[in-house]
PDB file of N, CA and C in Angstrom:
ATOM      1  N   UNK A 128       0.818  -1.193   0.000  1.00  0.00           N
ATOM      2  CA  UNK A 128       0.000   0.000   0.000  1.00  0.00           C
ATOM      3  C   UNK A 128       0.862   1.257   0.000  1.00  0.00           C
ATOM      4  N   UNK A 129       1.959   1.378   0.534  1.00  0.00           N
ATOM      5  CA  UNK A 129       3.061   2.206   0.586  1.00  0.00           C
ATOM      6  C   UNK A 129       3.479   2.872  -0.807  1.00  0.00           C
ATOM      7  N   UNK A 130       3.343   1.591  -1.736  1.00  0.00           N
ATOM      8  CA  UNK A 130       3.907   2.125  -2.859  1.00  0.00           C
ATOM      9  C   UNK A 130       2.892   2.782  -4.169  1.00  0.00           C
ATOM     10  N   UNK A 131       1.525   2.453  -3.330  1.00  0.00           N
ATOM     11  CA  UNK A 131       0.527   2.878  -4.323  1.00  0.00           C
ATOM     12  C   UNK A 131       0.612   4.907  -4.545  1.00  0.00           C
ATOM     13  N   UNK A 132       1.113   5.909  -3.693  1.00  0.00           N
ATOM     14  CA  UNK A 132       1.098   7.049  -3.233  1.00  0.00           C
ATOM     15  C   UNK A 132       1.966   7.708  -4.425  1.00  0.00           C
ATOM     16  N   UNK A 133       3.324   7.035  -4.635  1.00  0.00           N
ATOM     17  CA  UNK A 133       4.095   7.098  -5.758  1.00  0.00           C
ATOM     18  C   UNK A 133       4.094   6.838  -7.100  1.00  0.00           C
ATOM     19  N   UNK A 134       3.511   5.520  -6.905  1.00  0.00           N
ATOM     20  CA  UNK A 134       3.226   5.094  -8.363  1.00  0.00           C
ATOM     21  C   UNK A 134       2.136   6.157  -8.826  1.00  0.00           C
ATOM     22  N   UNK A 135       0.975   6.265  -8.661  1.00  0.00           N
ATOM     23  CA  UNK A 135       0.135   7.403  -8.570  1.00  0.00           C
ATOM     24  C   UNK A 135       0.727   8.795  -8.602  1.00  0.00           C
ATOM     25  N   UNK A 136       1.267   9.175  -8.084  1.00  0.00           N
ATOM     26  CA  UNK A 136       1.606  10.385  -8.469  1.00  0.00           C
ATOM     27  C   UNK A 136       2.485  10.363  -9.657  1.00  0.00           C
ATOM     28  N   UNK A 137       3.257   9.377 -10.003  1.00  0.00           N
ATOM     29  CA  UNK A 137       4.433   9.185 -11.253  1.00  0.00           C
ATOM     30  C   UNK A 137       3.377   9.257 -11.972  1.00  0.00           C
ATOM     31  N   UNK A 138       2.406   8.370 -12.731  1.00  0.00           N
ATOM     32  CA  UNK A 138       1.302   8.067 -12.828  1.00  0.00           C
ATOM     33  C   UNK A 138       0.655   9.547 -13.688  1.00  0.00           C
ATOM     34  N   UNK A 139       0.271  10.090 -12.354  1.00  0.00           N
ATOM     35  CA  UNK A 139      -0.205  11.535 -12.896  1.00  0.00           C
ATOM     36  C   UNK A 139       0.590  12.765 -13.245  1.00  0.00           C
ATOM     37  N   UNK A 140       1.503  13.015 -12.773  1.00  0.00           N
ATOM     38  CA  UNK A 140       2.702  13.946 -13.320  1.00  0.00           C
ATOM     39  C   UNK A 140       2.768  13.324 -15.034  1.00  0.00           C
ATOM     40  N   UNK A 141       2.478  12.092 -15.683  1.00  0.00           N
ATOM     41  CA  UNK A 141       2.971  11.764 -16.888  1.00  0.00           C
ATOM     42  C   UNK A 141       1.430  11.645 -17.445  1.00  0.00           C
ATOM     43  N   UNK A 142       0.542  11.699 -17.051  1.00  0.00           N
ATOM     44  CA  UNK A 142      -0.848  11.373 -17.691  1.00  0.00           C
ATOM     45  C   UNK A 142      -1.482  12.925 -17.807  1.00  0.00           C
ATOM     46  N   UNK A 143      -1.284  13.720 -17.177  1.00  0.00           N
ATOM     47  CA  UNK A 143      -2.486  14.836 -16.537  1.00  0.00           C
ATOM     48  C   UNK A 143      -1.313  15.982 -18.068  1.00  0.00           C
ATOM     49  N   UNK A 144      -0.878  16.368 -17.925  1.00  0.00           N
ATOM     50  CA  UNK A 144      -0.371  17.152 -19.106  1.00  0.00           C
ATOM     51  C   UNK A 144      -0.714  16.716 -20.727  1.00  0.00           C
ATOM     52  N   UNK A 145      -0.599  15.493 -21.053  1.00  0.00           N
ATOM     53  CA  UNK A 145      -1.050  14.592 -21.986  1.00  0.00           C
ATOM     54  C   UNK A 145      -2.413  15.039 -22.197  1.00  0.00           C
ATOM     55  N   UNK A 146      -2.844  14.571 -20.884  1.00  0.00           N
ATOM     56  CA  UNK A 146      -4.591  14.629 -20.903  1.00  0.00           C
ATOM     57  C   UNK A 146      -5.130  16.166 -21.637  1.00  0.00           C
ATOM     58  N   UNK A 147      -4.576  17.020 -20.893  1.00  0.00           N
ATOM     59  CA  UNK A 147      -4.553  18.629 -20.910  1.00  0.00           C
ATOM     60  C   UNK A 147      -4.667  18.904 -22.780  1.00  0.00           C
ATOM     61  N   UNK A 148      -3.474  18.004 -23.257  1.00  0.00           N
ATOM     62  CA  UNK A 148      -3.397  18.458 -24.618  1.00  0.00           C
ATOM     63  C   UNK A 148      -4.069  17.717 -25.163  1.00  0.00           C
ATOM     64  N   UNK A 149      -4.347  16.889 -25.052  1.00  0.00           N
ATOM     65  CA  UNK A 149      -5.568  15.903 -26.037  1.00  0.00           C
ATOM     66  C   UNK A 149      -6.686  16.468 -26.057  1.00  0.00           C
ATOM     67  N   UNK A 150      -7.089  17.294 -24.925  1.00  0.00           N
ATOM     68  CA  UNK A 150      -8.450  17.795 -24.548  1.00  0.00           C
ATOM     69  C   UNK A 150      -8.374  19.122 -25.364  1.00  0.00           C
ATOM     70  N   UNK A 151      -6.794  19.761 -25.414  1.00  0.00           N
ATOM     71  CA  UNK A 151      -7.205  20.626 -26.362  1.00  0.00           C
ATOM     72  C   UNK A 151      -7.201  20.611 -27.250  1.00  0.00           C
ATOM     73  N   UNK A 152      -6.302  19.305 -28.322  1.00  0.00           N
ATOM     74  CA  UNK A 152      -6.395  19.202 -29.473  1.00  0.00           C
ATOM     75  C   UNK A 152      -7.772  18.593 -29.869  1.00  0.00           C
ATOM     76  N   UNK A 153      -8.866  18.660 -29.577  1.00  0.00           N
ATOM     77  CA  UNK A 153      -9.700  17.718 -29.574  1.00  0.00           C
ATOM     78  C   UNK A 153     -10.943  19.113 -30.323  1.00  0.00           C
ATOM     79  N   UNK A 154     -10.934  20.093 -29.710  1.00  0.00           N
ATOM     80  CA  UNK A 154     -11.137  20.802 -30.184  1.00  0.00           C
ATOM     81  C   UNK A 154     -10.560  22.192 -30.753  1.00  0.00           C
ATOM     82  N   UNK A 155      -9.284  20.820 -31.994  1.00  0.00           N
ATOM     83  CA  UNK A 155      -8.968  21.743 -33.319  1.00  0.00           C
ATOM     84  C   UNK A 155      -8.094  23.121 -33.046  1.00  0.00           C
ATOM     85  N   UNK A 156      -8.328  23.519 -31.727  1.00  0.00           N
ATOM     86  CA  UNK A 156      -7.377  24.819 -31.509  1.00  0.00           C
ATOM     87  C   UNK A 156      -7.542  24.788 -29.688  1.00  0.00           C
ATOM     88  N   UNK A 157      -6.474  26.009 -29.988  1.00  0.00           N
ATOM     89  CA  UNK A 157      -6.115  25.917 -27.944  1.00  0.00           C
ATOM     90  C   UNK A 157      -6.752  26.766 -27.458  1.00  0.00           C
ATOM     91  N   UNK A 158      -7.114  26.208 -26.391  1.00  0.00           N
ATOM     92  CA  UNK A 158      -8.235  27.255 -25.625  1.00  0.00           C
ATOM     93  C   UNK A 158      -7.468  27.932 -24.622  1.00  0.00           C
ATOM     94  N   UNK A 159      -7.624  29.372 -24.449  1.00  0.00           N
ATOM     95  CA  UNK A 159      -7.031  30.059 -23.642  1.00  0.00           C
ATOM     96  C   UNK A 159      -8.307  30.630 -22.559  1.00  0.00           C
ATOM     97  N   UNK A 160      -9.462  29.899 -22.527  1.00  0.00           N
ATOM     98  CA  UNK A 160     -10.225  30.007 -21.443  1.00  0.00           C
ATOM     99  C   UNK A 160      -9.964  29.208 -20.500  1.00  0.00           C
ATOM    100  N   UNK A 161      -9.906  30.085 -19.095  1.00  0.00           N
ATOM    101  CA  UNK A 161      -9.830  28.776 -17.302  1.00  0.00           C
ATOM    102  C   UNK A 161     -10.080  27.479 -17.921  1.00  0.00           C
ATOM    103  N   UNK A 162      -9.685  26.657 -17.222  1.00  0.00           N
ATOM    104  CA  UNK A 162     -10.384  25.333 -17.076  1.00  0.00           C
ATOM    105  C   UNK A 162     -11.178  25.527 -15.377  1.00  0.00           C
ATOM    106  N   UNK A 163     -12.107  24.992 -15.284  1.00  0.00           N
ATOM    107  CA  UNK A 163     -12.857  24.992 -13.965  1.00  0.00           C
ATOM    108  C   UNK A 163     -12.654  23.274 -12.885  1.00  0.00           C
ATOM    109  N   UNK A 164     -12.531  23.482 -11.926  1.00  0.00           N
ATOM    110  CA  UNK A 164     -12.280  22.562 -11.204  1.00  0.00           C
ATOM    111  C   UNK A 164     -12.737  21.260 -11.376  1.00  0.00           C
ATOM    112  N   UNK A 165     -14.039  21.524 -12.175  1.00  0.00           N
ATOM    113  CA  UNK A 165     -15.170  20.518 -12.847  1.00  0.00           C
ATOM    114  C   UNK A 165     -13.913  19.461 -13.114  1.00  0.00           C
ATOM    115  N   UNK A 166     -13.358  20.642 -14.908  1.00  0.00           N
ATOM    116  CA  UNK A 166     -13.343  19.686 -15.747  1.00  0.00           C
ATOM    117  C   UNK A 166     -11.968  19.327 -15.725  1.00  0.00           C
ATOM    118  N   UNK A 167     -11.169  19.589 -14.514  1.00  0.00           N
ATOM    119  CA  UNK A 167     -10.089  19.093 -14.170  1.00  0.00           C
ATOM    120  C   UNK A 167     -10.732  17.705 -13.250  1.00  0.00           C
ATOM    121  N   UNK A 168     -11.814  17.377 -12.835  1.00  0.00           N
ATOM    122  CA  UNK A 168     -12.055  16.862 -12.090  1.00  0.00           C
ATOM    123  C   UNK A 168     -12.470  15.758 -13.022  1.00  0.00           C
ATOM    124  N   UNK A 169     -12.574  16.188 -14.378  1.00  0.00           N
ATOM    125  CA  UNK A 169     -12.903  14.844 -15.551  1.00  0.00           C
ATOM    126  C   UNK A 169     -11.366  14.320 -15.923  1.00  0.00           C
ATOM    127  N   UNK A 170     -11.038  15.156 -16.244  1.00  0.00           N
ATOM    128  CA  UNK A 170      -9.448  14.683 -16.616  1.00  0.00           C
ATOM    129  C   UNK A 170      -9.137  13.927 -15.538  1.00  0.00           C
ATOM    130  N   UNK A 171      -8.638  14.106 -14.491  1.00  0.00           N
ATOM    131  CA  UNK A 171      -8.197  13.240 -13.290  1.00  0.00           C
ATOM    132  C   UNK A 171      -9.144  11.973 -13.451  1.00  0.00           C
ATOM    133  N   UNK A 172     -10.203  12.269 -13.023  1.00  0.00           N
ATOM    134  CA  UNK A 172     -11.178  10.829 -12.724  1.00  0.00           C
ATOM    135  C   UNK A 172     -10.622   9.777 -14.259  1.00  0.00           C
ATOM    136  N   UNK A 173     -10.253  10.491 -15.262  1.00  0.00           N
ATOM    137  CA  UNK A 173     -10.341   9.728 -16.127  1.00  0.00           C
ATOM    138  C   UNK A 173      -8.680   8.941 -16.954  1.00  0.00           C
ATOM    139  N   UNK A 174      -7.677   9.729 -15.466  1.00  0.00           N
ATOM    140  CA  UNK A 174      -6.500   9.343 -15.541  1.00  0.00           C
ATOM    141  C   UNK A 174      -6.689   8.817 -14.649  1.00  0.00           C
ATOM    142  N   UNK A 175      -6.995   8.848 -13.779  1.00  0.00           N
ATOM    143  CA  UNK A 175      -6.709   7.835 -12.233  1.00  0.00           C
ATOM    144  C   UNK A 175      -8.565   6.476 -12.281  1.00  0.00           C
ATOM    145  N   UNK A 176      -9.174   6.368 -12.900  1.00  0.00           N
ATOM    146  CA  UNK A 176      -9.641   5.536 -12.804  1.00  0.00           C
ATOM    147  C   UNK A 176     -11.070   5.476 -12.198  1.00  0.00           C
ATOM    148  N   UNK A 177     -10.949   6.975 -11.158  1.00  0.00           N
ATOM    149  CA  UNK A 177     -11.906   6.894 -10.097  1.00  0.00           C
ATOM    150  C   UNK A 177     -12.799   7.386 -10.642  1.00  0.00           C
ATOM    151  N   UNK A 178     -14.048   6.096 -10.513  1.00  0.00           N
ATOM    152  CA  UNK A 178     -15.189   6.732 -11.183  1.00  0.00           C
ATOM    153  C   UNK A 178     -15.421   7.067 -12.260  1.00  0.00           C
ATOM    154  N   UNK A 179     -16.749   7.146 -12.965  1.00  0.00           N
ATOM    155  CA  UNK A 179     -17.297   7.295 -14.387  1.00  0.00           C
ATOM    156  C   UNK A 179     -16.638   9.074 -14.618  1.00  0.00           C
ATOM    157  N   UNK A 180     -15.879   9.494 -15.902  1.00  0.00           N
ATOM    158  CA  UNK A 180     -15.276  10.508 -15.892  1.00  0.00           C
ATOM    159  C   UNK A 180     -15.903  11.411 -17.524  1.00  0.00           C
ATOM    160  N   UNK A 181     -17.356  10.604 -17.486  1.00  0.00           N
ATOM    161  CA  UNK A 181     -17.794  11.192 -18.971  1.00  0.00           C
ATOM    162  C   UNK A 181     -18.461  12.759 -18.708  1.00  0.00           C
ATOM    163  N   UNK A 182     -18.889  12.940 -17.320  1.00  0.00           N
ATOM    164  CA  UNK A 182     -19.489  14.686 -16.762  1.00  0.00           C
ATOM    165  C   UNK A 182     -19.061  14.811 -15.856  1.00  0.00           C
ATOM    166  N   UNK A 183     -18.977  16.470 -15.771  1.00  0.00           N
ATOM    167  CA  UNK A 183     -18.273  16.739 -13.946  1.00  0.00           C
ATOM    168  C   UNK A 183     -18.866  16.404 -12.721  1.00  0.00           C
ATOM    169  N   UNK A 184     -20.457  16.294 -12.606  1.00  0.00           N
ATOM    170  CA  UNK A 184     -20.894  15.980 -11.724  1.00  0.00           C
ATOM    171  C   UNK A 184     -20.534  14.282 -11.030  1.00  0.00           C
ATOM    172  N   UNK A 185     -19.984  13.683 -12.317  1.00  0.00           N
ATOM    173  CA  UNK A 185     -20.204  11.803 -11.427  1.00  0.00           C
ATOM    174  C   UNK A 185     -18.564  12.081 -11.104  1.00  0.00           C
ATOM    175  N   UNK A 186     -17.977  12.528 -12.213  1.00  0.00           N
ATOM    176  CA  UNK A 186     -16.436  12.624 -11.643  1.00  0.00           C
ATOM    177  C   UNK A 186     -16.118  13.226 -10.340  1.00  0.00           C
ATOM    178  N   UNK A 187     -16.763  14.433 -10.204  1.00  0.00           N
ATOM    179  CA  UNK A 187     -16.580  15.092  -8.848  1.00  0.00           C
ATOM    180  C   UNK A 187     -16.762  14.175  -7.793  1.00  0.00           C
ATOM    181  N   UNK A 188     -18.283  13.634  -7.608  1.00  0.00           N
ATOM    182  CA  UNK A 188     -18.221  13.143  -6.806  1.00  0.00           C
ATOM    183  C   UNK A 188     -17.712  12.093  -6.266  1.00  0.00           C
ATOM    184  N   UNK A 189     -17.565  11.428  -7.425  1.00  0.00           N
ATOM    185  CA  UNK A 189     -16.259  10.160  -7.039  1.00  0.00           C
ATOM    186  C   UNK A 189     -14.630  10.304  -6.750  1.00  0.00           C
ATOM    187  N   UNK A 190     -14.713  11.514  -6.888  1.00  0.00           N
ATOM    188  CA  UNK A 190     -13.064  11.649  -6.183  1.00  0.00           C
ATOM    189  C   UNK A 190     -13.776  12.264  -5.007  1.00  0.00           C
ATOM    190  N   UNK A 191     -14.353  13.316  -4.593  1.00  0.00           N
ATOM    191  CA  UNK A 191     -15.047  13.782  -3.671  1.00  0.00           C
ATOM    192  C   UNK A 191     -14.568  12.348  -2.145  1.00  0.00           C
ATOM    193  N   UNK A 192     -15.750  11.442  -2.935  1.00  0.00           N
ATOM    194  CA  UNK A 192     -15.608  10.357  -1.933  1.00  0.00           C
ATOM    195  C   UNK A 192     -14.325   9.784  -1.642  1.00  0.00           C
ATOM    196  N   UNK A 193     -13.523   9.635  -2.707  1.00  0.00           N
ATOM    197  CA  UNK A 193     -12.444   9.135  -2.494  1.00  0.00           C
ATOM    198  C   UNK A 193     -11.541  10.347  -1.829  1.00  0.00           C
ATOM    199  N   UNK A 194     -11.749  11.175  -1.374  1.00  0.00           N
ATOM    200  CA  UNK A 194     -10.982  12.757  -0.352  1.00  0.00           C
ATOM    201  C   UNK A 194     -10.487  13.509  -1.086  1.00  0.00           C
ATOM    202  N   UNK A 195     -10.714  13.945  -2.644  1.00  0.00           N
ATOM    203  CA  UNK A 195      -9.377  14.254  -2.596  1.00  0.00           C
ATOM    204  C   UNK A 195     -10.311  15.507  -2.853  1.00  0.00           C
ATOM    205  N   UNK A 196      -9.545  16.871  -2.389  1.00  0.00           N
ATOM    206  CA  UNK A 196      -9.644  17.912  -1.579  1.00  0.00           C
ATOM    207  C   UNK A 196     -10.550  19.009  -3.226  1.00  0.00           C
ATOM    208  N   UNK A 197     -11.359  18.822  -3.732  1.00  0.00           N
ATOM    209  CA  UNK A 197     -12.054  19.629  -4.945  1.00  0.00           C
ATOM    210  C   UNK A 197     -12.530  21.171  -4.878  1.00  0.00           C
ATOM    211  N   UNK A 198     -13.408  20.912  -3.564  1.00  0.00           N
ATOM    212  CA  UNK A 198     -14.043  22.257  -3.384  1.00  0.00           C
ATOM    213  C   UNK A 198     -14.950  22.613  -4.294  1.00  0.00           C
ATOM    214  N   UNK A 199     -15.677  23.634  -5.036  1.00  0.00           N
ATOM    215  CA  UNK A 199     -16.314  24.090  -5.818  1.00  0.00           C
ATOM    216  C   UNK A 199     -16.190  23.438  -7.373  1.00  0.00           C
ATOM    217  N   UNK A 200     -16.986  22.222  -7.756  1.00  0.00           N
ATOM    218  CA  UNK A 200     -16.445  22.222  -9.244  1.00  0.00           C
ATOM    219  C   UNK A 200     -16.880  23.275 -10.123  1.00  0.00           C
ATOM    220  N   UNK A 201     -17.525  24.561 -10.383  1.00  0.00           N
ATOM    221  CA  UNK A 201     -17.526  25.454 -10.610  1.00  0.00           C
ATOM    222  C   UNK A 201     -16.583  25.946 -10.713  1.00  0.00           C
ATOM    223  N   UNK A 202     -15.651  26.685  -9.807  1.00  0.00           N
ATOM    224  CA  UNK A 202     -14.785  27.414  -9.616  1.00  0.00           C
ATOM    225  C   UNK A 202     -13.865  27.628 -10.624  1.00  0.00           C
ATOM    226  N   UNK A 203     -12.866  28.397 -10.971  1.00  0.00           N
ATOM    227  CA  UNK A 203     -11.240  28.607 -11.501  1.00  0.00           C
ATOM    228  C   UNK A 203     -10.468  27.567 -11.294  1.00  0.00           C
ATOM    229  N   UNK A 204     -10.269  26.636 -12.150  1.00  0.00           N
ATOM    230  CA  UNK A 204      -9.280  25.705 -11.085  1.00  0.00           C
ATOM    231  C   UNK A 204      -7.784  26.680 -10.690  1.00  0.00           C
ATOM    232  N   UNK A 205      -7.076  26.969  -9.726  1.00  0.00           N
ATOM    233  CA  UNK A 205      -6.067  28.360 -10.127  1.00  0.00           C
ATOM    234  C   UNK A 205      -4.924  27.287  -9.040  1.00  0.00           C
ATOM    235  N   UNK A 206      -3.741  27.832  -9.387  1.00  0.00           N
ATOM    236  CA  UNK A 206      -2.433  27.140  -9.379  1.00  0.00           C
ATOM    237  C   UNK A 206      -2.404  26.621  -7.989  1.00  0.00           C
ATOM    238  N   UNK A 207      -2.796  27.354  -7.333  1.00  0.00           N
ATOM    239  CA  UNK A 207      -3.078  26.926  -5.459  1.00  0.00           C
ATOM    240  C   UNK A 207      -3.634  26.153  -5.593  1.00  0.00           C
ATOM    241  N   UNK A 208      -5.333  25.907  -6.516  1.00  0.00           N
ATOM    242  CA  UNK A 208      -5.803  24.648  -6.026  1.00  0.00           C
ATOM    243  C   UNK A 208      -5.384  23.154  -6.366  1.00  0.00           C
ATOM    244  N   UNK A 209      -4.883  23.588  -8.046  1.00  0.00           N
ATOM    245  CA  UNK A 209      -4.077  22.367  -8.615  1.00  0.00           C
ATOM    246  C   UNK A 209      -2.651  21.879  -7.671  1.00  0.00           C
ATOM    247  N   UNK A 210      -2.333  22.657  -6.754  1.00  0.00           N
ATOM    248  CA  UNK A 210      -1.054  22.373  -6.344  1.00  0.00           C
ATOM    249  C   UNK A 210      -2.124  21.365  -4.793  1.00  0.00           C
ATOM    250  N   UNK A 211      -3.073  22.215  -4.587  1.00  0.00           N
ATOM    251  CA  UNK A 211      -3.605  21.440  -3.314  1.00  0.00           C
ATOM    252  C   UNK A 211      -4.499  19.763  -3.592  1.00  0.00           C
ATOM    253  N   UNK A 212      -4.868  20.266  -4.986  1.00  0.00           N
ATOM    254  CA  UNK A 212      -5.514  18.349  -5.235  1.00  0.00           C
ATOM    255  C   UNK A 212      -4.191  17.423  -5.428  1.00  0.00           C
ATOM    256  N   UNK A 213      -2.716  18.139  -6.406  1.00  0.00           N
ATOM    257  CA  UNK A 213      -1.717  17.231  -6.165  1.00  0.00           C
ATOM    258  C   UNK A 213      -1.176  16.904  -5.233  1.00  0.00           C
ATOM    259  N   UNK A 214      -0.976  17.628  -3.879  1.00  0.00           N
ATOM    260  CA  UNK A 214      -0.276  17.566  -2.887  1.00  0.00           C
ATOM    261  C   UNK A 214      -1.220  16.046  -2.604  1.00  0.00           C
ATOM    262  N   UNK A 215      -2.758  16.320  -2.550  1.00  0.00           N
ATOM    263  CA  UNK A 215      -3.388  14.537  -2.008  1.00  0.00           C
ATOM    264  C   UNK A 215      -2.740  13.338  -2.008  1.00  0.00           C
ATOM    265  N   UNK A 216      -2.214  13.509  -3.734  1.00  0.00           N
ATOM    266  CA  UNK A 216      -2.025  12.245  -4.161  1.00  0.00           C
ATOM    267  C   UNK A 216      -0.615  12.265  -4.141  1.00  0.00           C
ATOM    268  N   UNK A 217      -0.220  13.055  -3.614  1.00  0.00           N
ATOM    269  CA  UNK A 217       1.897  13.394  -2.773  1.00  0.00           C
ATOM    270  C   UNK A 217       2.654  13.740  -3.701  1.00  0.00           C
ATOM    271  N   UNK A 218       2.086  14.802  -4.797  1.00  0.00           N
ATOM    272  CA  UNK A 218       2.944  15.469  -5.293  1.00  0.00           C
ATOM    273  C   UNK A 218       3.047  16.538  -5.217  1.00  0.00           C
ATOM    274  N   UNK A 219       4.081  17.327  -4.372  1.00  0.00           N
ATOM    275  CA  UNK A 219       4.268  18.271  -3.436  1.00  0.00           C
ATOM    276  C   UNK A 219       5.185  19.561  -4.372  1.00  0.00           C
ATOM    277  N   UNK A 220       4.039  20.500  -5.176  1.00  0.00           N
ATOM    278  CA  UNK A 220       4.520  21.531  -5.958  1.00  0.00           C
ATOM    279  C   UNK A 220       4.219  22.964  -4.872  1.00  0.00           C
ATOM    280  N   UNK A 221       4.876  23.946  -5.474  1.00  0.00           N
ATOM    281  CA  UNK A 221       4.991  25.107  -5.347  1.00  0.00           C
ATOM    282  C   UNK A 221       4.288  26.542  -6.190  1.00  0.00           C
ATOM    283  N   UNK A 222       3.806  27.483  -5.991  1.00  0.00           N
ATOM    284  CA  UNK A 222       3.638  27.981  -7.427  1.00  0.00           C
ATOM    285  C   UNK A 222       3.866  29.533  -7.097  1.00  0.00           C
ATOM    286  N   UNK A 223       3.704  30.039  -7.751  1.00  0.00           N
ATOM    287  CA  UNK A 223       4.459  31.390  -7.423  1.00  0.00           C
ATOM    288  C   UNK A 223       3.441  32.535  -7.295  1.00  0.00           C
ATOM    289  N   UNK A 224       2.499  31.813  -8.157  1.00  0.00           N
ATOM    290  CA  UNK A 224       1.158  32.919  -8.553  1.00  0.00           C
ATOM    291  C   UNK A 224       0.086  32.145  -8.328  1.00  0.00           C
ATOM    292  N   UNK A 225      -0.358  31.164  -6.951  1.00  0.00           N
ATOM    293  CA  UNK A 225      -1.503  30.546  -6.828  1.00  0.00           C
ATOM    294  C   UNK A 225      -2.791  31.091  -7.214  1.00  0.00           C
ATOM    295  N   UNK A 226      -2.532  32.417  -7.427  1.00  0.00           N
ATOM    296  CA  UNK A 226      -4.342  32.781  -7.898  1.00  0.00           C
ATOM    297  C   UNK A 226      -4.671  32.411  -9.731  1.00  0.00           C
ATOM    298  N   UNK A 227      -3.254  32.677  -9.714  1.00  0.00           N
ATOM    299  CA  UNK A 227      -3.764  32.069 -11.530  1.00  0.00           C
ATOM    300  C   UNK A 227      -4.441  31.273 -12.060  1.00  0.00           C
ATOM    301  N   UNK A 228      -4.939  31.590 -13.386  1.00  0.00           N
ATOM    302  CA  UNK A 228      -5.762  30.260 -13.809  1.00  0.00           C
ATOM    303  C   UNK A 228      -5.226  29.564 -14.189  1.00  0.00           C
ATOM    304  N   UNK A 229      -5.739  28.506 -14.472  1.00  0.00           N
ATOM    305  CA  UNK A 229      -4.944  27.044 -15.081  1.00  0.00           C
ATOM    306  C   UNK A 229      -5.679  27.045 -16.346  1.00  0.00           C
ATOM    307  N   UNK A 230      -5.166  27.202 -17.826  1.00  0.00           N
ATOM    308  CA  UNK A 230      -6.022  26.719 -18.765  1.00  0.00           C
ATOM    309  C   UNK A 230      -5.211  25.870 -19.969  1.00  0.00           C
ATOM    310  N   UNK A 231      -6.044  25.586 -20.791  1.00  0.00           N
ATOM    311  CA  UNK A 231      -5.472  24.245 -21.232  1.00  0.00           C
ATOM    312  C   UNK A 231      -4.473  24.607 -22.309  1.00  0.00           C
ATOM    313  N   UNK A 232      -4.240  25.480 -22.742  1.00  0.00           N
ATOM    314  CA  UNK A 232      -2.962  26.238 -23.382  1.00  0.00           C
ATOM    315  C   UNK A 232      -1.919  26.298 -22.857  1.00  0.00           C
ATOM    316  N   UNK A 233      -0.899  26.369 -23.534  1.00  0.00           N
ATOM    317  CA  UNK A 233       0.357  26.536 -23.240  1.00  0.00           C
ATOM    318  C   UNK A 233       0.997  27.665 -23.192  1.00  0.00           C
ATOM    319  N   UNK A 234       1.458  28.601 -22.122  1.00  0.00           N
ATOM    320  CA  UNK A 234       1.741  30.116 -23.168  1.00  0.00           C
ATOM    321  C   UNK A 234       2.786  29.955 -24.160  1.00  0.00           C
ATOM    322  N   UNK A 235       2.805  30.671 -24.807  1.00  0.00           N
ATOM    323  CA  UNK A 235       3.416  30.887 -26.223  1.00  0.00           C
ATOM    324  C   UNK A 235       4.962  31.705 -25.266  1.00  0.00           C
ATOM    325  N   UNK A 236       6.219  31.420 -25.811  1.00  0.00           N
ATOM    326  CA  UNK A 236       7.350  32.130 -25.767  1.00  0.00           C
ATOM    327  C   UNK A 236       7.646  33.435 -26.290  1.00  0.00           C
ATOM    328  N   UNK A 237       8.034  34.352 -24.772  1.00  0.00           N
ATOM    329  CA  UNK A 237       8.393  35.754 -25.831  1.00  0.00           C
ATOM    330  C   UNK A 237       8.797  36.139 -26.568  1.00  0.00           C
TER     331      UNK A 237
END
């Protein structure tokens, strides 16, 4: 059970960025709108397993149950909170500008 915390987080550090871009290539161009806690909460459910991950509502609540820390699926998902659902699963980031949004774009280089 020890080693499930790691594998899982290796796991998602290599799935959840992937996910990010598939979701935006999916629709044809990059979206530079928030992503909302929702639909980070589909992506996850649908990298980690937990629960049906086809709407935000069944995804939410199935990580919900399983603890891991969501809050509002509405909301901004913003760098504080993404750093606080990874910290759950023990991947222990930092961010500089926690109020930021998280969206599924990449910024572009100056």
């Amino acid at each position: 059970m020890r080693h499930t915390k790691p594998l899982l987080a290796l796991i998602l550090t290599a799935v959840l960025p992937f996910s990010a871009m598939a979701a935006g290539q999916t629709q044809g161009r990059k979206s530079t709108a928030p992503l909302t806690v929702g639909d980070f909460a589909v992506m996850l459910a649908a990298a980690t397993g937990k629960g049906p991950a086809l709407e935000v509502k069944s995804a939410t609540d199935a990580l919900v149950k399983a603890g891991v820390p969501l809050g509002n699926p509405r909301a901004t998902l913003s760098e504080g909170k993404l750093a606080e659902i990874l910290g759950f699963y023990g991947v222990r980031v930092r961010s500089s500008a926690p109020q930021q949004a998280i969206t599924r774009a990449r910024p572009s280089p100056p």
